[in-house]
Every structure is written in structure tokens, then in C-alpha cells.
mmCIF file of C-alpha atoms in Angstrom:
data_model
loop_
_atom_site.group_PDB
_atom_site.id
_atom_site.type_symbol
_atom_site.label_atom_id
_atom_site.label_comp_id
_atom_site.label_asym_id
_atom_site.label_seq_id
_atom_site.Cartn_x
_atom_site.Cartn_y
_atom_site.Cartn_z
ATOM 1 C CA MET A 1 -61.244 -41.470 20.531
ATOM 2 C CA ALA A 2 -62.766 -38.718 18.066
ATOM 3 C CA ILE A 3 -61.417 -39.696 15.129
ATOM 4 C CA GLU A 4 -59.773 -43.396 13.958
ATOM 5 C CA VAL A 5 -58.562 -43.870 10.407
ATOM 6 C CA GLU A 6 -57.426 -47.417 9.116
ATOM 7 C CA GLY A 7 -56.012 -48.086 6.121
ATOM 8 C CA LEU A 8 -56.823 -44.989 4.085
ATOM 9 C CA HIS A 9 -56.160 -45.368 0.279
ATOM 10 C CA LYS A 10 -56.665 -42.396 -1.864
ATOM 11 C CA SER A 11 -56.127 -42.095 -5.899
ATOM 12 C CA PHE A 12 -56.500 -39.619 -8.535
ATOM 13 C CA ARG A 13 -57.046 -40.676 -12.409
ATOM 14 C CA ILE A 14 -55.062 -37.788 -14.289
ATOM 15 C CA PRO A 15 -55.049 -37.772 -18.274
ATOM 16 C CA ILE A 16 -51.915 -37.763 -19.700
ATOM 17 C CA ASN A 17 -53.143 -36.690 -23.057
ATOM 18 C CA ARG A 18 -55.350 -33.676 -23.244
ATOM 19 C CA VAL A 19 -58.242 -32.773 -25.246
ATOM 20 C CA ASP A 20 -58.574 -29.075 -24.790
ATOM 21 C CA SER A 21 -60.864 -28.181 -27.869
ATOM 22 C CA LEU A 22 -64.238 -29.370 -29.198
ATOM 23 C CA LYS A 23 -62.511 -29.581 -32.771
ATOM 24 C CA GLU A 24 -60.221 -32.513 -31.418
ATOM 25 C CA ARG A 25 -63.277 -34.304 -30.065
ATOM 26 C CA MET A 26 -64.646 -33.901 -33.042
ATOM 27 C CA VAL A 27 -61.951 -35.141 -34.641
ATOM 28 C CA ARG A 28 -61.503 -38.356 -33.144
ATOM 29 C CA PRO A 29 -64.308 -38.965 -31.044
ATOM 30 C CA PHE A 30 -63.093 -42.757 -30.022
ATOM 31 C CA ALA A 31 -60.084 -41.699 -29.589
ATOM 32 C CA PRO A 32 -58.324 -43.553 -26.362
ATOM 33 C CA ARG A 33 -57.793 -41.662 -23.592
ATOM 34 C CA ASP A 34 -54.452 -42.820 -21.749
ATOM 35 C CA TYR A 35 -54.378 -42.013 -18.495
ATOM 36 C CA ARG A 36 -52.016 -41.874 -15.058
ATOM 37 C CA GLU A 37 -52.615 -42.947 -11.300
ATOM 38 C CA LEU A 38 -51.747 -40.784 -8.476
ATOM 39 C CA ARG A 39 -51.739 -42.137 -5.155
ATOM 40 C CA ALA A 40 -52.167 -39.676 -2.933
ATOM 41 C CA LEU A 41 -52.488 -41.529 0.054
ATOM 42 C CA ASP A 42 -51.420 -45.110 0.769
ATOM 43 C CA GLY A 43 -52.444 -46.850 3.020
ATOM 44 C CA ILE A 44 -52.730 -44.660 6.538
ATOM 45 C CA SER A 45 -53.281 -45.443 9.633
ATOM 46 C CA PHE A 46 -53.755 -43.001 12.853
ATOM 47 C CA LYS A 47 -56.147 -41.929 15.759
ATOM 48 C CA ILE A 48 -56.771 -38.657 17.286
ATOM 49 C CA HIS A 49 -58.226 -38.631 20.931
ATOM 50 C CA GLN A 50 -61.117 -36.511 22.116
ATOM 51 C CA GLY A 51 -59.657 -32.775 23.021
ATOM 52 C CA GLU A 52 -56.553 -33.385 21.333
ATOM 53 C CA PHE A 53 -54.920 -30.590 19.203
ATOM 54 C CA PHE A 54 -53.528 -32.693 16.118
ATOM 55 C CA GLY A 55 -51.089 -31.188 13.630
ATOM 56 C CA ILE A 56 -50.628 -32.468 10.187
ATOM 57 C CA VAL A 57 -47.703 -31.343 8.018
ATOM 58 C CA GLY A 58 -45.915 -32.252 4.472
ATOM 59 C CA ARG A 59 -44.770 -30.995 1.521
ATOM 60 C CA ASN A 60 -46.624 -29.643 -1.270
ATOM 61 C CA GLY A 61 -48.422 -32.446 -2.690
ATOM 62 C CA SER A 62 -47.782 -34.749 0.310
ATOM 63 C CA GLY A 63 -51.567 -36.020 0.865
ATOM 64 C CA LYS A 64 -52.534 -33.439 3.377
ATOM 65 C CA SER A 65 -55.123 -31.530 1.424
ATOM 66 C CA THR A 66 -56.222 -34.993 0.615
ATOM 67 C CA LEU A 67 -56.711 -36.756 3.877
ATOM 68 C CA LEU A 68 -58.637 -33.219 5.313
ATOM 69 C CA LYS A 69 -61.270 -33.445 2.480
ATOM 70 C CA LEU A 70 -61.578 -37.625 2.998
ATOM 71 C CA LEU A 71 -62.486 -36.900 7.263
ATOM 72 C CA ALA A 72 -64.920 -33.870 6.182
ATOM 73 C CA SER A 73 -66.678 -36.141 3.292
ATOM 74 C CA ILE A 74 -65.566 -34.186 0.223
ATOM 75 C CA TYR A 75 -64.238 -37.124 -1.002
ATOM 76 C CA ARG A 76 -64.626 -41.107 -1.331
ATOM 77 C CA ALA A 77 -61.745 -43.244 -0.267
ATOM 78 C CA ASP A 78 -60.624 -45.832 -3.185
ATOM 79 C CA SER A 79 -60.729 -48.423 0.449
ATOM 80 C CA GLY A 80 -60.036 -48.284 3.954
ATOM 81 C CA ARG A 81 -62.170 -47.137 6.998
ATOM 82 C CA ILE A 82 -62.608 -43.386 9.027
ATOM 83 C CA ARG A 83 -64.751 -42.942 12.359
ATOM 84 C CA LEU A 84 -65.546 -39.571 13.791
ATOM 85 C CA ALA A 85 -67.271 -39.164 16.929
ATOM 86 C CA GLY A 86 -69.097 -36.231 17.372
ATOM 87 C CA ARG A 87 -70.401 -33.125 15.003
ATOM 88 C CA LEU A 88 -67.645 -31.866 12.568
ATOM 89 C CA ALA A 89 -66.844 -28.621 10.470
ATOM 90 C CA PRO A 90 -64.586 -27.948 8.547
ATOM 91 C CA PHE A 91 -62.756 -25.362 7.290
ATOM 92 C CA ILE A 92 -60.830 -26.172 4.561
ATOM 93 C CA GLU A 93 -60.985 -22.451 2.629
ATOM 94 C CA LEU A 94 -61.803 -18.967 4.383
ATOM 95 C CA GLY A 95 -64.413 -17.717 2.907
ATOM 96 C CA VAL A 96 -66.420 -20.255 1.144
ATOM 97 C CA GLY A 97 -69.737 -20.094 0.996
ATOM 98 C CA PHE A 98 -69.698 -15.992 1.433
ATOM 99 C CA ASN A 99 -71.841 -13.923 -1.447
ATOM 100 C CA GLN A 100 -70.154 -11.258 -2.546
ATOM 101 C CA ASP A 101 -73.503 -9.491 -3.240
ATOM 102 C CA LEU A 102 -74.599 -9.790 0.583
ATOM 103 C CA THR A 103 -73.361 -7.261 3.313
ATOM 104 C CA ALA A 104 -71.397 -8.901 6.224
ATOM 105 C CA ARG A 105 -73.895 -9.263 9.061
ATOM 106 C CA GLU A 106 -75.813 -11.125 6.459
ATOM 107 C CA ASN A 107 -72.696 -13.195 5.631
ATOM 108 C CA VAL A 108 -72.578 -13.818 9.049
ATOM 109 C CA VAL A 109 -75.994 -14.905 9.884
ATOM 110 C CA LEU A 110 -76.280 -16.975 6.630
ATOM 111 C CA ASN A 111 -72.569 -19.036 7.684
ATOM 112 C CA GLY A 112 -73.848 -19.618 10.962
ATOM 113 C CA VAL A 113 -77.301 -21.540 9.334
ATOM 114 C CA MET A 114 -74.419 -23.615 6.909
ATOM 115 C CA MET A 115 -72.666 -24.385 10.488
ATOM 116 C CA GLY A 116 -75.975 -25.498 11.835
ATOM 117 C CA LEU A 117 -76.795 -22.683 13.766
ATOM 118 C CA THR A 118 -79.926 -20.893 13.501
ATOM 119 C CA PRO A 119 -80.578 -17.641 12.275
ATOM 120 C CA ARG A 120 -81.331 -16.185 15.504
ATOM 121 C CA GLU A 121 -78.482 -18.148 17.394
ATOM 122 C CA MET A 122 -75.994 -15.827 14.330
ATOM 123 C CA ARG A 123 -77.680 -12.551 15.035
ATOM 124 C CA ARG A 124 -77.339 -12.767 19.146
ATOM 125 C CA ARG A 125 -73.205 -14.047 18.409
ATOM 126 C CA LEU A 126 -73.262 -10.916 15.764
ATOM 127 C CA ASP A 127 -72.166 -8.570 17.693
ATOM 128 C CA ALA A 128 -69.212 -10.648 19.021
ATOM 129 C CA ILE A 129 -67.777 -11.786 15.389
ATOM 130 C CA ILE A 130 -67.507 -8.183 14.190
ATOM 131 C CA GLU A 131 -65.736 -6.737 17.293
ATOM 132 C CA PHE A 132 -62.847 -9.873 16.894
ATOM 133 C CA ALA A 133 -62.865 -8.952 13.249
ATOM 134 C CA GLU A 134 -62.925 -5.357 14.130
ATOM 135 C CA LEU A 135 -65.230 -4.522 10.982
ATOM 136 C CA GLY A 136 -68.090 -2.485 13.361
ATOM 137 C CA GLU A 137 -67.710 0.434 10.421
ATOM 138 C CA PHE A 138 -68.433 -1.921 7.849
ATOM 139 C CA VAL A 139 -71.087 -4.555 9.008
ATOM 140 C CA ASP A 140 -73.471 -2.719 6.340
ATOM 141 C CA LEU A 141 -71.286 -2.910 3.921
ATOM 142 C CA LYS A 142 -70.831 -5.513 0.826
ATOM 143 C CA LEU A 143 -68.546 -7.788 0.737
ATOM 144 C CA LYS A 144 -67.939 -6.987 -3.129
ATOM 145 C CA ASN A 145 -66.510 -3.871 -1.777
ATOM 146 C CA TYR A 146 -63.928 -5.061 1.334
ATOM 147 C CA SER A 147 -60.419 -5.637 1.086
ATOM 148 C CA SER A 148 -58.515 -8.620 1.374
ATOM 149 C CA GLY A 149 -57.310 -8.362 4.598
ATOM 150 C CA MET A 150 -61.640 -7.670 5.958
ATOM 151 C CA LEU A 151 -62.402 -10.684 3.959
ATOM 152 C CA VAL A 152 -60.374 -13.051 5.611
ATOM 153 C CA ARG A 153 -60.789 -11.744 9.399
ATOM 154 C CA LEU A 154 -64.387 -11.658 8.989
ATOM 155 C CA ALA A 155 -64.456 -15.474 7.885
ATOM 156 C CA PHE A 156 -61.739 -16.211 10.541
ATOM 157 C CA SER A 157 -64.172 -14.027 13.167
ATOM 158 C CA THR A 158 -66.701 -16.458 12.107
ATOM 159 C CA MET A 159 -64.873 -19.946 12.014
ATOM 160 C CA LEU A 160 -64.400 -19.623 15.432
ATOM 161 C CA GLU A 161 -67.932 -19.555 16.714
ATOM 162 C CA ALA A 162 -68.845 -23.040 14.978
ATOM 163 C CA ASP A 163 -70.367 -25.282 17.542
ATOM 164 C CA ALA A 164 -68.812 -28.228 16.421
ATOM 165 C CA ASP A 165 -66.789 -31.151 18.051
ATOM 166 C CA VAL A 166 -64.428 -31.536 15.853
ATOM 167 C CA LEU A 167 -62.571 -28.668 13.500
ATOM 168 C CA LEU A 168 -60.918 -29.190 10.768
ATOM 169 C CA ILE A 169 -58.802 -26.146 9.640
ATOM 170 C CA ASP A 170 -56.510 -26.060 6.748
ATOM 171 C CA GLU A 171 -53.786 -23.392 6.499
ATOM 172 C CA VAL A 172 -55.141 -20.148 7.967
ATOM 173 C CA LEU A 173 -53.232 -19.070 10.917
ATOM 174 C CA ALA A 174 -51.500 -16.175 8.524
ATOM 175 C CA VAL A 175 -54.570 -13.373 8.978
ATOM 176 C CA GLY A 176 -54.428 -9.799 8.947
ATOM 177 C CA ASP A 177 -51.631 -8.102 10.078
ATOM 178 C CA ALA A 178 -49.645 -8.538 13.650
ATOM 179 C CA ALA A 179 -52.077 -6.978 15.678
ATOM 180 C CA PHE A 180 -54.563 -9.184 14.784
ATOM 181 C CA GLN A 181 -52.664 -12.164 14.501
ATOM 182 C CA GLN A 182 -52.061 -11.875 18.095
ATOM 183 C CA LYS A 183 -55.771 -12.212 18.418
ATOM 184 C CA CYS A 184 -55.884 -15.222 16.766
ATOM 185 C CA ALA A 185 -52.978 -17.170 18.288
ATOM 186 C CA ASP A 186 -55.113 -16.208 21.725
ATOM 187 C CA ALA A 187 -57.880 -17.992 19.894
ATOM 188 C CA PHE A 188 -56.528 -21.118 19.152
ATOM 189 C CA HIS A 189 -54.976 -21.170 22.873
ATOM 190 C CA ALA A 190 -58.607 -20.526 23.834
ATOM 191 C CA MET A 191 -60.195 -23.396 22.056
ATOM 192 C CA LYS A 192 -57.448 -25.790 23.089
ATOM 193 C CA ASP A 193 -57.681 -24.987 26.760
ATOM 194 C CA GLU A 194 -61.231 -26.185 26.249
ATOM 195 C CA GLY A 195 -60.789 -29.139 25.184
ATOM 196 C CA ARG A 196 -61.627 -29.068 21.574
ATOM 197 C CA THR A 197 -60.508 -31.677 19.270
ATOM 198 C CA ILE A 198 -58.706 -29.412 16.411
ATOM 199 C CA ILE A 199 -57.026 -30.895 13.369
ATOM 200 C CA LEU A 200 -54.550 -27.993 12.167
ATOM 201 C CA VAL A 201 -52.777 -28.649 8.502
ATOM 202 C CA THR A 202 -49.785 -26.270 7.807
ATOM 203 C CA HIS A 203 -46.010 -25.862 6.739
ATOM 204 C CA GLU A 204 -46.204 -23.072 9.869
ATOM 205 C CA MET A 205 -43.646 -25.289 12.159
ATOM 206 C CA ALA A 206 -43.899 -22.855 14.781
ATOM 207 C CA SER A 207 -47.615 -23.011 14.746
ATOM 208 C CA VAL A 208 -47.022 -26.936 15.415
ATOM 209 C CA GLU A 209 -44.833 -26.936 18.059
ATOM 210 C CA SER A 210 -46.918 -24.296 20.133
ATOM 211 C CA TYR A 211 -50.354 -25.631 19.729
ATOM 212 C CA CYS A 212 -50.138 -28.901 19.147
ATOM 213 C CA HIS A 213 -50.186 -31.816 21.485
ATOM 214 C CA ARG A 214 -49.265 -34.442 18.526
ATOM 215 C CA ALA A 215 -47.994 -33.870 15.203
ATOM 216 C CA MET A 216 -47.833 -36.572 11.990
ATOM 217 C CA LEU A 217 -45.825 -35.910 9.010
ATOM 218 C CA LEU A 218 -46.757 -37.462 5.620
ATOM 219 C CA ALA A 219 -44.636 -37.855 2.766
ATOM 220 C CA ASP A 220 -45.871 -39.057 -0.825
ATOM 221 C CA GLY A 221 -48.751 -40.270 0.929
ATOM 222 C CA LYS A 222 -47.880 -42.110 3.796
ATOM 223 C CA ILE A 223 -46.818 -41.451 7.248
ATOM 224 C CA GLU A 224 -43.221 -40.176 7.959
ATOM 225 C CA HIS A 225 -43.802 -39.800 11.858
ATOM 226 C CA ILE A 226 -46.367 -39.483 14.337
ATOM 227 C CA GLY A 227 -45.403 -38.050 18.056
ATOM 228 C CA ASP A 228 -43.928 -34.922 19.643
ATOM 229 C CA PRO A 229 -44.650 -32.132 17.331
ATOM 230 C CA ALA A 230 -40.734 -30.460 18.180
ATOM 231 C CA GLU A 231 -39.442 -33.982 16.783
ATOM 232 C CA VAL A 232 -41.998 -33.871 13.521
ATOM 233 C CA GLY A 233 -40.830 -30.433 13.097
ATOM 234 C CA ARG A 234 -37.253 -31.204 12.680
ATOM 235 C CA ARG A 235 -37.811 -34.220 10.595
ATOM 236 C CA TYR A 236 -39.944 -32.235 8.490
ATOM 237 C CA MET A 237 -37.053 -29.215 7.809
ATOM 238 C CA GLN A 238 -35.157 -32.257 7.124
ATOM 239 C CA LEU A 239 -37.125 -33.721 4.538
ATOM 240 C CA ASN A 240 -38.077 -30.350 3.033
ATOM 241 C CA PHE A 241 -34.087 -29.159 2.425
ATOM 242 C CA GLU A 242 -33.479 -32.657 1.170
ATOM 243 C CA GLN A 243 -35.881 -32.761 -1.648
ATOM 244 C CA GLY A 244 -33.689 -31.767 -4.992
ATOM 245 C CA ALA A 245 -30.041 -32.381 -2.943
ATOM 246 C CA ASP A 246 -27.659 -35.027 -4.689
ATOM 247 C CA GLU A 247 -26.232 -37.723 -1.473
ATOM 248 C CA THR A 248 -22.892 -38.376 -3.984
ATOM 249 C CA ARG A 249 -22.845 -35.291 -6.191
ATOM 250 C CA PRO A 250 -19.122 -34.965 -7.418
ATOM 251 C CA GLY A 251 -18.929 -31.102 -7.861
ATOM 252 C CA GLY A 252 -17.232 -30.573 -10.970
ATOM 253 C CA ASP A 253 -14.352 -31.992 -13.666
ATOM 254 C CA ASP A 254 -12.076 -29.385 -15.404
ATOM 255 C CA GLU A 255 -10.582 -31.481 -18.011
ATOM 256 C CA SER A 256 -8.647 -28.641 -19.412
ATOM 257 C CA GLY A 257 -6.727 -27.980 -15.878
ATOM 258 C CA SER A 258 -4.210 -29.566 -14.398
ATOM 259 C CA VAL A 259 -5.800 -31.065 -11.040
ATOM 260 C CA ARG A 260 -9.332 -32.736 -11.615
ATOM 261 C CA MET A 261 -12.003 -33.403 -9.065
ATOM 262 C CA LEU A 262 -12.699 -36.804 -8.758
ATOM 263 C CA GLY A 263 -15.662 -36.566 -6.127
ATOM 264 C CA ALA A 264 -17.123 -34.651 -3.115
ATOM 265 C CA TRP A 265 -19.269 -35.480 -0.419
ATOM 266 C CA ILE A 266 -20.458 -35.337 3.105
ATOM 267 C CA GLU A 267 -20.130 -38.019 5.657
ATOM 268 C CA ASN A 268 -22.066 -39.090 8.998
ATOM 269 C CA GLU A 269 -19.865 -40.625 11.990
ATOM 270 C CA ALA A 270 -20.795 -43.919 10.838
ATOM 271 C CA GLY A 271 -18.819 -42.968 7.471
ATOM 272 C CA GLU A 272 -22.357 -42.826 4.613
ATOM 273 C CA ARG A 273 -22.506 -40.420 2.245
ATOM 274 C CA VAL A 274 -25.688 -38.265 3.484
ATOM 275 C CA SER A 275 -27.022 -34.497 2.145
ATOM 276 C CA SER A 276 -27.730 -33.273 5.555
ATOM 277 C CA VAL A 277 -26.526 -32.403 8.981
ATOM 278 C CA GLU A 278 -28.118 -31.693 12.256
ATOM 279 C CA HIS A 279 -27.588 -28.298 13.682
ATOM 280 C CA ALA A 280 -24.587 -28.353 15.965
ATOM 281 C CA GLU A 281 -23.330 -31.871 14.512
ATOM 282 C CA THR A 282 -20.005 -31.605 12.666
ATOM 283 C CA ILE A 283 -20.053 -31.229 9.292
ATOM 284 C CA ARG A 284 -17.355 -33.834 7.741
ATOM 285 C CA MET A 285 -16.461 -33.062 4.357
ATOM 286 C CA ARG A 286 -14.531 -35.166 1.872
ATOM 287 C CA PHE A 287 -13.183 -34.543 -1.438
ATOM 288 C CA GLU A 288 -10.904 -36.361 -4.491
ATOM 289 C CA LEU A 289 -8.676 -34.927 -6.460
ATOM 290 C CA GLU A 290 -6.506 -36.280 -9.396
ATOM 291 C CA ALA A 291 -3.174 -34.452 -10.072
ATOM 292 C CA LYS A 292 -2.812 -34.319 -14.358
ATOM 293 C CA GLU A 293 0.919 -32.792 -13.620
ATOM 294 C CA ASP A 294 3.928 -32.917 -11.358
ATOM 295 C CA PHE A 295 3.312 -30.200 -8.648
ATOM 296 C CA GLU A 296 5.598 -29.633 -5.667
ATOM 297 C CA ALA A 297 2.885 -28.211 -3.613
ATOM 298 C CA LEU A 298 -1.002 -27.054 -3.842
ATOM 299 C CA ASP A 299 -3.344 -24.418 -1.812
ATOM 300 C CA LEU A 300 -7.072 -25.592 -1.189
ATOM 301 C CA GLY A 301 -9.292 -22.768 -0.594
ATOM 302 C CA PHE A 302 -12.832 -23.639 0.461
ATOM 303 C CA VAL A 303 -16.081 -20.833 0.593
ATOM 304 C CA VAL A 304 -19.339 -22.063 2.583
ATOM 305 C CA THR A 305 -21.512 -19.706 1.478
ATOM 306 C CA ASN A 306 -25.875 -20.501 2.081
ATOM 307 C CA ALA A 307 -28.923 -20.236 -0.774
ATOM 308 C CA ASP A 308 -28.425 -16.375 -1.188
ATOM 309 C CA ASN A 309 -24.718 -16.660 -1.776
ATOM 310 C CA VAL A 310 -23.931 -15.043 1.489
ATOM 311 C CA ALA A 311 -20.542 -16.243 2.285
ATOM 312 C CA ILE A 312 -20.405 -17.546 5.257
ATOM 313 C CA VAL A 313 -16.684 -18.720 6.322
ATOM 314 C CA GLN A 314 -13.478 -19.036 3.781
ATOM 315 C CA TYR A 315 -10.731 -21.580 4.899
ATOM 316 C CA GLY A 316 -7.952 -22.900 3.618
ATOM 317 C CA ALA A 317 -4.793 -25.927 4.056
ATOM 318 C CA ALA A 318 -1.853 -27.026 1.867
ATOM 319 C CA ILE A 319 -0.740 -30.560 0.557
ATOM 320 C CA GLY A 320 3.002 -31.393 -0.163
ATOM 321 C CA GLU A 321 4.617 -28.618 1.499
ATOM 322 C CA ASP A 322 8.138 -30.632 2.275
ATOM 323 C CA GLU A 323 9.924 -32.101 -0.944
ATOM 324 C CA GLU A 324 9.444 -36.118 0.659
ATOM 325 C CA ARG A 325 5.534 -35.124 -0.238
ATOM 326 C CA GLN A 326 5.450 -33.514 -3.622
ATOM 327 C CA ILE A 327 2.503 -34.505 -5.824
ATOM 328 C CA ALA A 328 3.087 -36.667 -8.678
ATOM 329 C CA ALA A 329 1.250 -36.520 -12.716
ATOM 330 C CA GLY A 330 -1.760 -38.905 -11.927
ATOM 331 C CA GLN A 331 -1.796 -39.662 -7.895
ATOM 332 C CA ARG A 332 -4.883 -38.894 -6.224
ATOM 333 C CA VAL A 333 -4.601 -36.869 -3.510
ATOM 334 C CA GLU A 334 -7.697 -37.014 -0.477
ATOM 335 C CA ILE A 335 -8.998 -34.170 1.908
ATOM 336 C CA GLU A 336 -10.947 -34.166 4.809
ATOM 337 C CA SER A 337 -12.501 -31.222 6.248
ATOM 338 C CA ASP A 338 -14.378 -31.486 9.468
ATOM 339 C CA LEU A 339 -16.555 -28.163 10.101
ATOM 340 C CA GLY A 340 -18.186 -26.771 13.652
ATOM 341 C CA ASN A 341 -21.819 -26.479 12.682
ATOM 342 C CA ALA A 342 -23.646 -23.427 13.900
ATOM 343 C CA LEU A 343 -25.064 -22.963 10.876
ATOM 344 C CA ALA A 344 -29.476 -21.750 10.931
ATOM 345 C CA PRO A 345 -31.310 -24.683 9.075
ATOM 346 C CA GLY A 346 -30.758 -24.129 5.302
ATOM 347 C CA ARG A 347 -28.990 -25.188 2.494
ATOM 348 C CA TYR A 348 -25.339 -24.104 1.889
ATOM 349 C CA PHE A 349 -22.780 -24.622 -0.815
ATOM 350 C CA VAL A 350 -19.177 -25.366 -0.688
ATOM 351 C CA HIS A 351 -16.892 -23.606 -3.535
ATOM 352 C CA CYS A 352 -13.586 -25.829 -3.693
ATOM 353 C CA GLY A 353 -10.631 -23.629 -5.465
ATOM 354 C CA VAL A 354 -6.621 -25.282 -6.194
ATOM 355 C CA ASN A 355 -3.832 -22.918 -6.281
ATOM 356 C CA ARG A 356 -0.514 -24.372 -7.610
ATOM 357 C CA ASP A 357 2.842 -24.159 -6.036
ATOM 358 C CA HIS A 358 1.592 -20.995 -3.784
ATOM 359 C CA THR A 359 2.228 -19.112 -6.283
ATOM 360 C CA GLY A 360 -1.676 -17.978 -6.470
ATOM 361 C CA ARG A 361 -2.097 -19.209 -9.937
ATOM 362 C CA VAL A 362 -5.649 -21.194 -10.658
ATOM 363 C CA ALA A 363 -4.905 -24.909 -11.372
ATOM 364 C CA LEU A 364 -8.828 -25.967 -10.372
ATOM 365 C CA TYR A 365 -12.426 -23.906 -9.492
ATOM 366 C CA VAL A 366 -15.407 -25.742 -8.636
ATOM 367 C CA PRO A 367 -17.908 -23.794 -8.071
ATOM 368 C CA ASN A 368 -21.068 -25.705 -5.933
ATOM 369 C CA ALA A 369 -18.771 -28.337 -5.716
ATOM 370 C CA LEU A 370 -20.570 -29.615 -2.273
ATOM 371 C CA GLU A 371 -23.779 -28.525 -1.963
ATOM 372 C CA PHE A 372 -25.783 -29.715 2.141
ATOM 373 C CA VAL A 373 -28.501 -29.036 4.182
ATOM 374 C CA VAL A 374 -28.583 -28.357 7.539
ATOM 375 C CA PHE A 375 -31.701 -28.966 9.971
ATOM 376 C CA GLY A 376 -32.638 -28.899 13.638
ATOM 377 C CA GLY A 377 -31.143 -26.044 15.982
ATOM 378 C CA PRO A 378 -33.014 -23.306 17.904
ATOM 379 C CA PRO A 379 -35.661 -21.264 16.402
ATOM 380 C CA ASP A 380 -33.993 -18.078 16.115
ATOM 381 C CA HIS A 381 -33.382 -16.126 12.837
ATOM 382 C CA GLY A 382 -30.013 -15.137 11.426
ATOM 383 C CA VAL A 383 -27.490 -16.853 9.255
ATOM 384 C CA ILE A 384 -25.372 -18.918 11.984
ATOM 385 C CA TYR A 385 -26.310 -19.438 15.717
ATOM 386 C CA LEU A 386 -23.924 -17.944 18.451
ATOM 387 C CA PRO A 387 -24.712 -18.982 22.525
ATOM 388 C CA HIS A 388 -25.205 -16.257 24.149
ATOM 389 C CA THR A 389 -26.358 -14.998 27.581
ATOM 390 C CA THR A 390 -28.385 -11.720 28.467
ATOM 391 C CA ARG A 391 -28.129 -9.505 31.394
ATOM 392 C CA THR A 392 -30.639 -6.794 32.930
ATOM 393 C CA SER A 393 -31.110 -4.614 35.258
ATOM 394 C CA ILE A 394 -33.497 -1.250 36.260
ATOM 395 C CA ASP A 395 -31.783 1.895 37.771
ATOM 396 C CA ASP A 396 -33.694 2.910 40.324
ATOM 397 C CA GLY A 397 -32.424 6.484 40.259
ATOM 398 C CA PRO A 398 -30.639 8.563 42.846
ATOM 399 C CA ALA A 399 -30.836 7.686 46.813
ATOM 400 C CA ASP A 400 -33.277 10.769 48.451
ATOM 401 C CA ALA A 401 -30.848 13.126 50.215
#
């Protein structure tokens, strides 16, 4: 076992009343200060096996960075136990420890010593580091003259030379241009093949699924799920998009109109109100209206848009088309609308309009009557996913005469 964590707790005291000036301290030297407790980690336990590539994901504030700093002994836990087997190298921020007034050559040697290597060993590895970073022409240039891209390439290349049993890596995959990012990807695959134990904290789900053997999802300082990277990624997307979406959002209430919307919601197969739907699962929309006067008929219209207000689909329905089903004032109308779901992961809105008596006169319009989230699905880009097949062929050209 490379890492074993048992019952880990970590909290921070956040002052409620800040004292920002020396004058305030002098005027009220003994004024009591109130604090609130921020519980970053709430009794988490997990194990990471030797040679495992382990991903840690979660929304901002979920406790990822706090956990990484506890593993790196930067923070001290309030309670709980951490066991590590072997030498650990933390890379929580690329470029930390670089001296801007020294050259790249000098900084590489200095960082190697900080990682536990000898100056002679780092000088022997210098050429490989500079070549990987593509900085051969700038090796004797001071870092204060480097661009930000050159700096992170040098830092990443230096990190790869760490001779440690366990690597802690925090958000360092988006480094440099596309060509250099591919080199970084190849380097991570090589480390995985070498059987090194690596803990990767990232928001990039594609990286988690590409590199990691297992992954862990943190939410509010607790472990939400641990296991297969694809399942963790799916749950992360669901959790990420669900934040801020109301489960029983009523949509609106136009008291001045002749129709009132009482409610609008999404249901799952069990009839429970939900705020998210998995890709390819039917979107079951439910609306409840009340007529405030008599109607012979009503025309309904729905427009589904994405978060950028781009219309995805528009459709309609009619109520009370024959005389026997006329709508009287005070009657309630329930609408069930089931929509096929080829939508890509993201947040979507449903705008609802009601016209009276097939005349086109508006009786009610509720923008954003519904808000819901789609999660999961193929990792394709775009607004919707269309099943497709592709065939290719190569023409050998005209046959010899």
C-alpha cells in the first residue's frame, strides 16, 4: 500500500469581523473577534495502492487542495492518520522555488537539490530537461526574461526528473501549446507504464479517464464516490451542473394574464422531481396551468435552449380543441411532455408560451419556466449527439495499361 488515510479531519477558523487597519486595532485593542468554522475535510478514509495512478476531482471548495497539502505535510491534520510508503514529491504549483534572477540552468540545479538530488546528478540531467522544455537557446537566460509559457515548460520538465516513489500533482496538465501538451501526455503515460504511484488533482475529466486506474470525487469535504474513473467523471459532471438548479422551480406567475402557471418540473421514471437527466434518458417535463377565464382552446409552445440561449428544439400542443373539452375559468390543466434526449452535457432551459383560441394572441409567456441539467453521454463536442457511422476508402488509382 502506497498511501493509507483514516478518518482525516481538517478545519479552518475564518474571522467574521475583519480588522484591516492599525487604527482599528488601536481604538479597539480588546474587542472580541468572532470566527466561523470552515470544515474542509470531514473524516475521509481511503487507500492508494503501490503503482496506482489515482485521480482526485471535485468542485472548487470541495477539499481537494487541502487534502493534497495534508498528504504533502504542508498542513497538519486536526485528527486522523496518514501513512505513506516511500519518498514523496509534491508538485502543488509549477514554478514554486524558481528564482527569477537566476538562469534556467541554475534554477534546474537548485530545484533538483530541493527534490533530493545532488547538484552533479542534476547537471547530468540538465540537457534532457532543457531539450524536453524546448528551451535550448534560452538555457542561460534569466527567468525574469522568460514568458509565462517558457516558465511552465521548464517547471514541468524539471518535475519529470523527480526520483520519488509517490508524486502529488495538482492541475499541471494544460501546459504550453498543443504540441507540448502531447509531449506531456506521453510523459504521463510513460510514468503510468513504469508503475509509479501518482496522485493527480484536476478538473479535467478526460485526463482522469485517460490516465487514472481509479478516481475519487470529493464534495463538501466528504467522499462522494470512489472507484472507476468513468463513473467518477459522470458523477462529477452531474454534481457540477446541478449546483444552482432548483428542484421544483415554478417558472413564473403572471397575475395580469389570463392563464397562470402553477408549477413546472422534471420527473424521473419513479415520478420523483429531479433537476438533472442523464444523456439518452427521456426528459419528462411536467407543467400545471390554471385558466383565469373561459377558453375554447389553448395552444402551447415550448422552446428548449442551452445556456447560451441557442434554441435546440421548438414544438407545441393544443388543449380543448373540441367543444366537450372547453376550459372553464378556475380549471387546472396538467401537461406531460416527454422529450427524447440527444443533448450534450450542460445546462438547459425551457421557455413556455400559451396562445388563446388558435388566434395567436398571447395568454401567457414564461421564459425559463424550467431549468435542468444533462450529464453523461459521449465525449463529443457540440450541442447534440447524433449517432453516426463513417466509412473510408483509398483509391489505388488507374490500373496499369
